[in-house]
Amino acid sequence: MAEPRTIPRAEARRIAVRAQLLDAERALVGGSDDLVDVARHLTLLQVKVTDIVMPAAEHVAWSRLGHAIDAGAVRRAAEVEQSLFEWILQPSPREPHAVALVPTADLPLHRPEMAAAAARGGEWLDQNAGFRQRLLEQLRADGPLPQREIDDTADAPYASSGWNTGRDVAMMLEHLLRAGVVAVAERAGLERVWDLAERVLPPGPSLDAAEAAAERDRRRLRSLGIARPALVGDAGVPVLVEGTRREWRLDEAATAEGFAGRVAILSPVDRLIAERRRMAELFAFDYALEQYTPAARRRWGAFALPILDGDRLVGKVDARTDRDAGALRVARIHWDAEPDRRLRRAVDAELESMAAWLGGRLVVADAG
């Protein structure tokens, strides 16, 4: 068997950036600047409602589409148009389960995962079959309801070594959400409003489980461009990347030809960097979200935003939105290498654009 071809690391980075719709032209998927087309290409928009700057799904959408959409577009798609739905899924086999917005048109692809979640039992779920039924009956009679209005009639309290102990309603809703039995009808601020899935999501077919898993691998690789087999299975073709060990998988349609980059300010959970091992291997970028790190140990700030320049990750922006003052405040820009005038100007312009999209002004305390 022939040895897989070897590609330069710079080419691999450019393929990855282009696959994530972060190259010179803001996302035009098949000539479209439609939010749902972008979400479908990316496979998901992760929901992290911590809005130190802005919620993650909105940030990812803005970094691809900019002012082609407004700040309310993501919530409208999920709550009014119902072209996106909120669900808990595993973005890739090496990542933990996460709340995400997924295109409603992709429901057939995810129904096998819902069925598998519904079939999974456990001591607590077995003990609370009656609680499950009572919760569903309450939603059927009175829904949609925010979690605080759903009665905790658990037959056995939820116990864990973490902070979920006693959160009986929340844990049952999480299980039923994964199983596709309940759905998030809307969000009232940070609070989710729940209903029966049959009243929120359309009926439809389900793919065969093996077929669905293979298609999810293919779509994940298309959205990443290049990835380790642990993330995408046998999708694509094998390649080697110069300066790294072992095999990668390359989307057969991916190319770096004609690549022209741009400057983008990324969310900490952007799919380009979400799998940190891949980020380190391709981009050699030192980064961690320090939101839960004690302040004295933070290097870059609680919610530093990575800076993409072409096919390089070159720094972090320590920023937060001051809603009372109507301002995006930048405490400091941490550069991984001394920036030239072009890069400084491009980052300033991108931050100005972000502030305007959020409906405020930019205030920079320290440009680094």
Tab-separated table of C-alpha atoms in Angstrom:
chain	number	residue	atom	x	y	z
A	1	MET	CA	0.000	0.000	0.000
A	2	ALA	CA	1.361	3.413	-0.986
A	3	GLU	CA	2.386	5.824	1.735
A	4	PRO	CA	-0.132	8.693	2.123
A	5	ARG	CA	1.063	11.930	0.571
A	6	THR	CA	2.551	14.545	2.875
A	7	ILE	CA	1.262	18.115	2.864
A	8	PRO	CA	2.959	21.171	4.408
A	9	ARG	CA	1.573	22.324	7.731
A	10	ALA	CA	0.767	25.751	6.248
A	11	GLU	CA	-1.395	24.048	3.623
A	12	ALA	CA	-3.169	22.056	6.335
A	13	ARG	CA	-3.866	25.252	8.278
A	14	ARG	CA	-5.280	26.987	5.202
A	15	ILE	CA	-7.519	24.031	4.466
A	16	ALA	CA	-8.746	24.135	8.078
A	17	VAL	CA	-9.414	27.885	7.989
A	18	ARG	CA	-11.229	27.720	4.666
A	19	ALA	CA	-13.328	24.738	5.812
A	20	GLN	CA	-14.461	26.820	8.784
A	21	LEU	CA	-15.539	29.686	6.486
A	22	LEU	CA	-12.910	32.005	7.941
A	23	ASP	CA	-10.928	32.888	4.818
A	24	ALA	CA	-11.010	36.198	2.971
A	25	GLU	CA	-14.675	36.246	1.983
A	26	ARG	CA	-17.020	36.084	4.957
A	27	ALA	CA	-19.029	32.890	4.748
A	28	LEU	CA	-20.664	32.369	1.407
A	29	VAL	CA	-21.860	28.784	1.442
A	30	GLY	CA	-22.757	27.878	-2.116
A	31	GLY	CA	-23.137	31.585	-2.841
A	32	SER	CA	-25.448	32.084	0.154
A	33	ASP	CA	-24.967	34.216	3.243
A	34	ASP	CA	-27.835	32.446	5.018
A	35	LEU	CA	-27.358	31.752	8.724
A	36	VAL	CA	-28.859	28.259	8.569
A	37	ASP	CA	-26.672	27.313	5.588
A	38	VAL	CA	-23.645	28.361	7.633
A	39	ALA	CA	-24.829	26.394	10.684
A	40	ARG	CA	-25.421	23.341	8.511
A	41	HIS	CA	-21.941	23.580	7.005
A	42	LEU	CA	-20.370	23.956	10.462
A	43	THR	CA	-22.707	21.139	11.729
A	44	LEU	CA	-23.660	23.137	14.840
A	45	LEU	CA	-23.519	26.454	16.647
A	46	GLN	CA	-22.417	25.765	20.219
A	47	VAL	CA	-24.552	27.384	22.900
A	48	LYS	CA	-22.520	28.931	25.684
A	49	VAL	CA	-24.770	31.598	27.086
A	50	THR	CA	-22.039	33.252	29.144
A	51	ASP	CA	-22.100	36.620	27.436
A	52	ILE	CA	-18.972	38.288	28.779
A	53	VAL	CA	-18.646	39.486	25.204
A	54	MET	CA	-21.646	37.799	23.541
A	55	PRO	CA	-23.155	34.296	23.529
A	56	ALA	CA	-21.056	31.775	21.613
A	57	ALA	CA	-23.593	30.914	18.901
A	58	GLU	CA	-24.008	34.586	18.036
A	59	HIS	CA	-20.231	35.113	18.057
A	60	VAL	CA	-19.583	32.210	15.681
A	61	ALA	CA	-22.334	33.455	13.358
A	62	TRP	CA	-20.968	37.022	13.403
A	63	SER	CA	-17.384	35.918	12.706
A	64	ARG	CA	-18.613	34.200	9.526
A	65	LEU	CA	-21.379	36.538	8.388
A	66	GLY	CA	-20.626	39.904	9.974
A	67	HIS	CA	-23.212	42.588	9.292
A	68	ALA	CA	-25.070	40.366	6.811
A	69	ILE	CA	-27.087	39.306	9.884
A	70	ASP	CA	-28.156	41.200	13.002
A	71	ALA	CA	-27.610	40.289	16.635
A	72	GLY	CA	-31.086	38.740	16.951
A	73	ALA	CA	-30.789	36.424	13.944
A	74	VAL	CA	-29.699	33.330	15.858
A	75	ARG	CA	-32.536	33.471	18.385
A	76	ARG	CA	-35.093	34.161	15.635
A	77	ALA	CA	-33.902	31.107	13.734
A	78	ALA	CA	-34.310	28.937	16.847
A	79	GLU	CA	-37.456	30.398	18.396
A	80	VAL	CA	-39.530	31.924	15.576
A	81	GLU	CA	-38.505	30.269	12.315
A	82	GLN	CA	-37.551	27.005	14.103
A	83	SER	CA	-34.924	26.369	11.429
A	84	LEU	CA	-32.476	25.622	14.267
A	85	PHE	CA	-33.216	23.627	17.412
A	86	GLU	CA	-31.397	23.385	20.729
A	87	TRP	CA	-30.033	19.978	21.640
A	88	ILE	CA	-27.271	18.247	23.615
A	89	LEU	CA	-24.776	16.400	21.448
A	90	GLN	CA	-21.141	15.384	21.325
A	91	PRO	CA	-19.504	17.683	18.734
A	92	SER	CA	-16.745	15.138	18.135
A	93	PRO	CA	-15.660	11.902	19.837
A	94	ARG	CA	-12.876	13.686	21.736
A	95	GLU	CA	-15.083	16.464	23.105
A	96	PRO	CA	-17.600	16.417	25.960
A	97	HIS	CA	-21.316	16.693	25.304
A	98	ALA	CA	-22.409	20.282	24.785
A	99	VAL	CA	-25.549	22.284	24.226
A	100	ALA	CA	-25.747	23.385	20.606
A	101	LEU	CA	-28.078	24.765	17.966
A	102	VAL	CA	-28.491	22.278	15.121
A	103	PRO	CA	-30.307	22.737	11.795
A	104	THR	CA	-33.810	21.332	12.027
A	105	ALA	CA	-33.394	19.936	8.507
A	106	ASP	CA	-30.707	17.606	9.933
A	107	LEU	CA	-33.093	15.906	12.379
A	108	PRO	CA	-33.037	12.580	10.437
A	109	LEU	CA	-29.274	12.525	10.938
A	110	HIS	CA	-29.605	12.886	14.715
A	111	ARG	CA	-32.686	10.780	15.465
A	112	PRO	CA	-30.578	7.590	15.902
A	113	GLU	CA	-28.597	9.392	18.637
A	114	MET	CA	-31.862	10.459	20.264
A	115	ALA	CA	-33.146	6.890	20.156
A	116	ALA	CA	-29.915	5.622	21.713
A	117	ALA	CA	-30.174	8.225	24.491
A	118	ALA	CA	-33.815	7.254	25.127
A	119	ALA	CA	-32.810	3.591	25.465
A	120	ARG	CA	-30.065	4.294	27.991
A	121	GLY	CA	-31.178	3.658	31.517
A	122	GLY	CA	-29.516	3.978	34.857
A	123	GLU	CA	-30.427	3.578	38.481
A	124	TRP	CA	-31.693	7.143	38.930
A	125	LEU	CA	-33.797	7.062	35.748
A	126	ASP	CA	-35.206	3.654	36.684
A	127	GLN	CA	-36.153	4.949	40.125
A	128	ASN	CA	-37.844	7.992	38.605
A	129	ALA	CA	-40.075	6.520	35.907
A	130	GLY	CA	-43.066	8.060	37.683
A	131	PHE	CA	-41.367	11.462	37.944
A	132	ARG	CA	-40.620	11.345	34.208
A	133	GLN	CA	-44.267	10.657	33.424
A	134	ARG	CA	-45.549	13.389	35.750
A	135	LEU	CA	-43.145	15.941	34.245
A	136	LEU	CA	-44.320	15.095	30.719
A	137	GLU	CA	-47.952	15.272	31.778
A	138	GLN	CA	-47.379	18.738	33.252
A	139	LEU	CA	-45.771	19.952	30.036
A	140	ARG	CA	-48.609	18.452	27.982
A	141	ALA	CA	-51.212	20.225	30.104
A	142	ASP	CA	-49.484	23.539	30.822
A	143	GLY	CA	-46.433	23.871	28.529
A	144	PRO	CA	-44.402	25.634	27.391
A	145	LEU	CA	-42.968	26.180	30.876
A	146	PRO	CA	-39.714	27.563	32.278
A	147	GLN	CA	-37.819	25.089	34.424
A	148	ARG	CA	-38.655	26.929	37.659
A	149	GLU	CA	-42.377	26.255	37.069
A	150	ILE	CA	-41.948	22.515	36.570
A	151	ASP	CA	-42.757	20.551	39.717
A	152	ASP	CA	-40.003	18.542	41.373
A	153	THR	CA	-41.828	15.312	42.218
A	154	ALA	CA	-38.767	13.093	42.018
A	155	ASP	CA	-39.171	9.675	43.600
A	156	ALA	CA	-35.437	9.622	44.353
A	157	PRO	CA	-33.237	12.746	44.478
A	158	TYR	CA	-30.397	13.109	42.002
A	159	ALA	CA	-26.998	12.672	43.675
A	160	SER	CA	-23.572	13.373	42.237
A	161	SER	CA	-20.099	14.363	43.368
A	162	GLY	CA	-20.597	17.757	41.729
A	163	TRP	CA	-23.039	20.648	41.783
A	164	ASN	CA	-25.919	18.708	40.166
A	165	THR	CA	-26.938	17.064	43.443
A	166	GLY	CA	-30.620	17.734	44.060
A	167	ARG	CA	-31.215	19.293	40.614
A	168	ASP	CA	-33.866	16.719	39.825
A	169	VAL	CA	-35.893	18.696	37.289
A	170	ALA	CA	-32.806	19.910	35.450
A	171	MET	CA	-31.296	16.443	35.165
A	172	MET	CA	-34.541	14.859	33.978
A	173	LEU	CA	-35.012	17.594	31.390
A	174	GLU	CA	-31.432	17.090	30.176
A	175	HIS	CA	-32.053	13.363	29.707
A	176	LEU	CA	-35.351	13.986	27.907
A	177	LEU	CA	-33.733	16.645	25.697
A	178	ARG	CA	-30.995	14.232	24.578
A	179	ALA	CA	-33.691	11.624	23.943
A	180	GLY	CA	-35.698	13.989	21.763
A	181	VAL	CA	-38.743	13.799	24.056
A	182	VAL	CA	-38.730	17.438	25.174
A	183	ALA	CA	-37.400	20.516	23.407
A	184	VAL	CA	-36.449	24.092	24.168
A	185	ALA	CA	-39.218	26.294	22.802
A	186	GLU	CA	-37.404	29.543	23.550
A	187	ARG	CA	-35.070	31.264	25.969
A	188	ALA	CA	-36.206	34.025	28.281
A	189	GLY	CA	-32.845	35.639	28.949
A	190	LEU	CA	-30.681	32.773	30.161
A	191	GLU	CA	-33.682	30.647	31.193
A	192	ARG	CA	-34.895	27.906	28.894
A	193	VAL	CA	-38.611	27.428	28.283
A	194	TRP	CA	-39.558	23.770	27.759
A	195	ASP	CA	-42.235	21.928	25.823
A	196	LEU	CA	-42.905	18.499	24.374
A	197	ALA	CA	-40.682	17.881	21.362
A	198	GLU	CA	-43.683	16.853	19.267
A	199	ARG	CA	-44.991	20.420	19.579
A	200	VAL	CA	-41.661	22.052	18.668
A	201	LEU	CA	-39.895	19.757	16.193
A	202	PRO	CA	-41.376	18.467	12.936
A	203	PRO	CA	-42.093	14.759	12.462
A	204	GLY	CA	-40.034	12.893	9.927
A	205	PRO	CA	-37.848	9.921	9.086
A	206	SER	CA	-34.699	8.671	10.758
A	207	LEU	CA	-31.590	7.416	9.029
A	208	ASP	CA	-30.155	4.009	9.808
A	209	ALA	CA	-27.810	4.358	12.791
A	210	ALA	CA	-24.657	3.222	10.937
A	211	GLU	CA	-25.498	5.359	7.906
A	212	ALA	CA	-26.127	8.370	10.151
A	213	ALA	CA	-22.835	7.916	12.015
A	214	ALA	CA	-20.884	7.725	8.745
A	215	GLU	CA	-22.628	10.816	7.398
A	216	ARG	CA	-21.910	12.741	10.615
A	217	ASP	CA	-18.216	11.835	10.213
A	218	ARG	CA	-18.253	13.048	6.594
A	219	ARG	CA	-19.924	16.331	7.531
A	220	ARG	CA	-17.616	16.869	10.487
A	221	LEU	CA	-14.588	16.408	8.240
A	222	ARG	CA	-16.061	18.754	5.617
A	223	SER	CA	-16.433	21.398	8.327
A	224	LEU	CA	-12.872	20.862	9.618
A	225	GLY	CA	-11.107	20.241	6.296
A	226	ILE	CA	-8.473	18.070	7.938
A	227	ALA	CA	-8.621	16.125	11.209
A	228	ARG	CA	-7.320	13.090	13.039
A	229	PRO	CA	-9.188	9.797	12.510
A	230	ALA	CA	-10.261	9.946	16.176
A	231	LEU	CA	-12.494	12.887	15.224
A	232	VAL	CA	-13.825	11.734	11.848
A	233	GLY	CA	-13.332	7.971	11.547
A	234	ASP	CA	-12.672	6.771	8.008
A	235	ALA	CA	-14.136	9.831	6.288
A	236	GLY	CA	-11.996	11.420	3.583
A	237	VAL	CA	-8.562	10.229	2.499
A	238	PRO	CA	-5.384	9.600	4.527
A	239	VAL	CA	-2.583	12.162	4.476
A	240	LEU	CA	0.443	13.065	6.551
A	241	VAL	CA	1.125	16.604	7.737
A	242	GLU	CA	4.707	17.825	7.737
A	243	GLY	CA	6.076	18.201	11.254
A	244	THR	CA	3.458	15.954	12.882
A	245	ARG	CA	3.276	12.234	13.508
A	246	ARG	CA	0.716	9.666	12.383
A	247	GLU	CA	-2.090	9.839	9.888
A	248	TRP	CA	-4.627	12.585	9.306
A	249	ARG	CA	-7.847	12.466	7.266
A	250	LEU	CA	-8.401	15.054	4.544
A	251	ASP	CA	-11.725	16.070	3.020
A	252	GLU	CA	-11.394	15.058	-0.631
A	253	ALA	CA	-12.920	18.342	-1.818
A	254	ALA	CA	-10.666	20.505	0.375
A	255	THR	CA	-7.934	22.657	-1.140
A	256	ALA	CA	-5.720	25.544	-0.116
A	257	GLU	CA	-5.332	26.744	-3.703
A	258	GLY	CA	-5.956	30.472	-4.035
A	259	PHE	CA	-6.234	30.909	-0.272
A	260	ALA	CA	-6.529	34.518	0.879
A	261	GLY	CA	-6.863	35.045	4.602
A	262	ARG	CA	-8.352	37.744	6.762
A	263	VAL	CA	-8.295	38.832	10.379
A	264	ALA	CA	-11.037	37.402	12.586
A	265	ILE	CA	-11.708	37.626	16.317
A	266	LEU	CA	-12.885	34.181	17.409
A	267	SER	CA	-15.095	32.820	20.170
A	268	PRO	CA	-13.268	30.679	22.759
A	269	VAL	CA	-15.405	27.728	21.583
A	270	ASP	CA	-15.027	28.358	17.844
A	271	ARG	CA	-14.892	25.076	15.917
A	272	LEU	CA	-11.498	26.035	14.440
A	273	ILE	CA	-9.955	25.745	17.906
A	274	ALA	CA	-12.492	23.710	19.893
A	275	GLU	CA	-10.446	20.503	19.755
A	276	ARG	CA	-7.350	21.814	21.510
A	277	ARG	CA	-4.990	19.011	20.484
A	278	ARG	CA	-5.670	19.671	16.804
A	279	MET	CA	-5.268	23.410	17.434
A	280	ALA	CA	-1.863	22.846	19.013
A	281	GLU	CA	-0.644	20.483	16.282
A	282	LEU	CA	-1.678	22.632	13.323
A	283	PHE	CA	-1.375	26.170	14.728
A	284	ALA	CA	1.124	25.796	17.616
A	285	PHE	CA	-1.135	28.153	19.564
A	286	ASP	CA	-0.963	28.386	23.358
A	287	TYR	CA	-4.488	29.026	24.576
A	288	ALA	CA	-7.013	28.080	27.246
A	289	LEU	CA	-10.330	29.554	28.321
A	290	GLU	CA	-9.584	31.017	31.764
A	291	GLN	CA	-13.131	31.891	32.806
A	292	TYR	CA	-12.991	29.402	35.687
A	293	THR	CA	-9.327	29.965	36.532
A	294	PRO	CA	-8.641	31.990	39.695
A	295	ALA	CA	-7.929	35.597	38.700
A	296	ALA	CA	-4.370	35.555	40.054
A	297	ARG	CA	-3.479	32.634	37.750
A	298	ARG	CA	-4.937	33.992	34.521
A	299	ARG	CA	-2.503	34.799	31.727
A	300	TRP	CA	-4.855	36.410	29.203
A	301	GLY	CA	-8.086	37.277	31.036
A	302	ALA	CA	-11.333	35.557	31.918
A	303	PHE	CA	-12.684	35.404	28.361
A	304	ALA	CA	-9.822	36.057	25.953
A	305	LEU	CA	-10.762	35.912	22.267
A	306	PRO	CA	-8.241	34.293	19.874
A	307	ILE	CA	-7.046	36.403	16.925
A	308	LEU	CA	-6.823	34.697	13.533
A	309	ASP	CA	-4.598	36.332	10.908
A	310	GLY	CA	-4.791	34.420	7.651
A	311	ASP	CA	-3.683	30.904	8.580
A	312	ARG	CA	-2.070	31.874	11.907
A	313	LEU	CA	-3.417	32.357	15.416
A	314	VAL	CA	-1.473	35.367	16.625
A	315	GLY	CA	-2.888	36.649	19.901
A	316	LYS	CA	-5.744	37.010	22.365
A	317	VAL	CA	-8.089	39.905	23.108
A	318	ASP	CA	-9.086	40.345	26.761
A	319	ALA	CA	-12.495	41.949	26.290
A	320	ARG	CA	-15.934	42.245	27.822
A	321	THR	CA	-19.170	43.978	26.907
A	322	ASP	CA	-20.288	46.775	29.223
A	323	ARG	CA	-24.007	46.857	28.481
A	324	ASP	CA	-24.769	49.677	30.890
A	325	ALA	CA	-22.291	51.930	29.079
A	326	GLY	CA	-23.010	50.539	25.603
A	327	ALA	CA	-19.357	49.632	25.054
A	328	LEU	CA	-17.093	46.760	24.104
A	329	ARG	CA	-14.166	47.232	26.496
A	330	VAL	CA	-10.762	45.793	25.604
A	331	ALA	CA	-8.539	45.545	28.674
A	332	ARG	CA	-5.519	44.271	26.765
A	333	ILE	CA	-4.441	42.559	23.561
A	334	HIS	CA	-1.913	39.817	24.220
A	335	TRP	CA	0.230	39.265	21.121
A	336	ASP	CA	2.073	36.013	20.547
A	337	ALA	CA	4.594	37.935	18.421
A	338	GLU	CA	5.124	41.649	17.817
A	339	PRO	CA	2.428	42.751	15.330
A	340	ASP	CA	3.085	45.025	12.377
A	341	ARG	CA	0.983	48.102	11.540
A	342	ARG	CA	-1.216	46.164	9.100
A	343	LEU	CA	-2.196	43.611	11.723
A	344	ARG	CA	-2.853	46.219	14.427
A	345	ARG	CA	-5.107	48.170	12.088
A	346	ALA	CA	-6.953	45.050	10.974
A	347	VAL	CA	-7.591	43.940	14.564
A	348	ASP	CA	-8.790	47.441	15.497
A	349	ALA	CA	-11.155	47.402	12.515
A	350	GLU	CA	-12.520	43.982	13.442
A	351	LEU	CA	-13.104	45.061	17.041
A	352	GLU	CA	-14.836	48.243	15.852
A	353	SER	CA	-17.047	46.101	13.638
A	354	MET	CA	-17.867	43.772	16.535
A	355	ALA	CA	-18.731	46.693	18.817
A	356	ALA	CA	-21.004	48.201	16.174
A	357	TRP	CA	-22.741	44.859	15.603
A	358	LEU	CA	-23.373	44.642	19.340
A	359	GLY	CA	-24.856	48.134	19.233
A	360	GLY	CA	-22.117	49.926	21.122
A	361	ARG	CA	-18.732	51.616	20.849
A	362	LEU	CA	-15.199	50.290	21.237
A	363	VAL	CA	-13.119	51.321	24.252
A	364	VAL	CA	-9.502	50.084	24.255
A	365	ALA	CA	-7.514	50.444	27.459
A	366	ASP	CA	-4.312	48.756	26.273
A	367	ALA	CA	-3.519	47.586	22.730
A	368	GLY	CA	-0.587	45.510	23.980
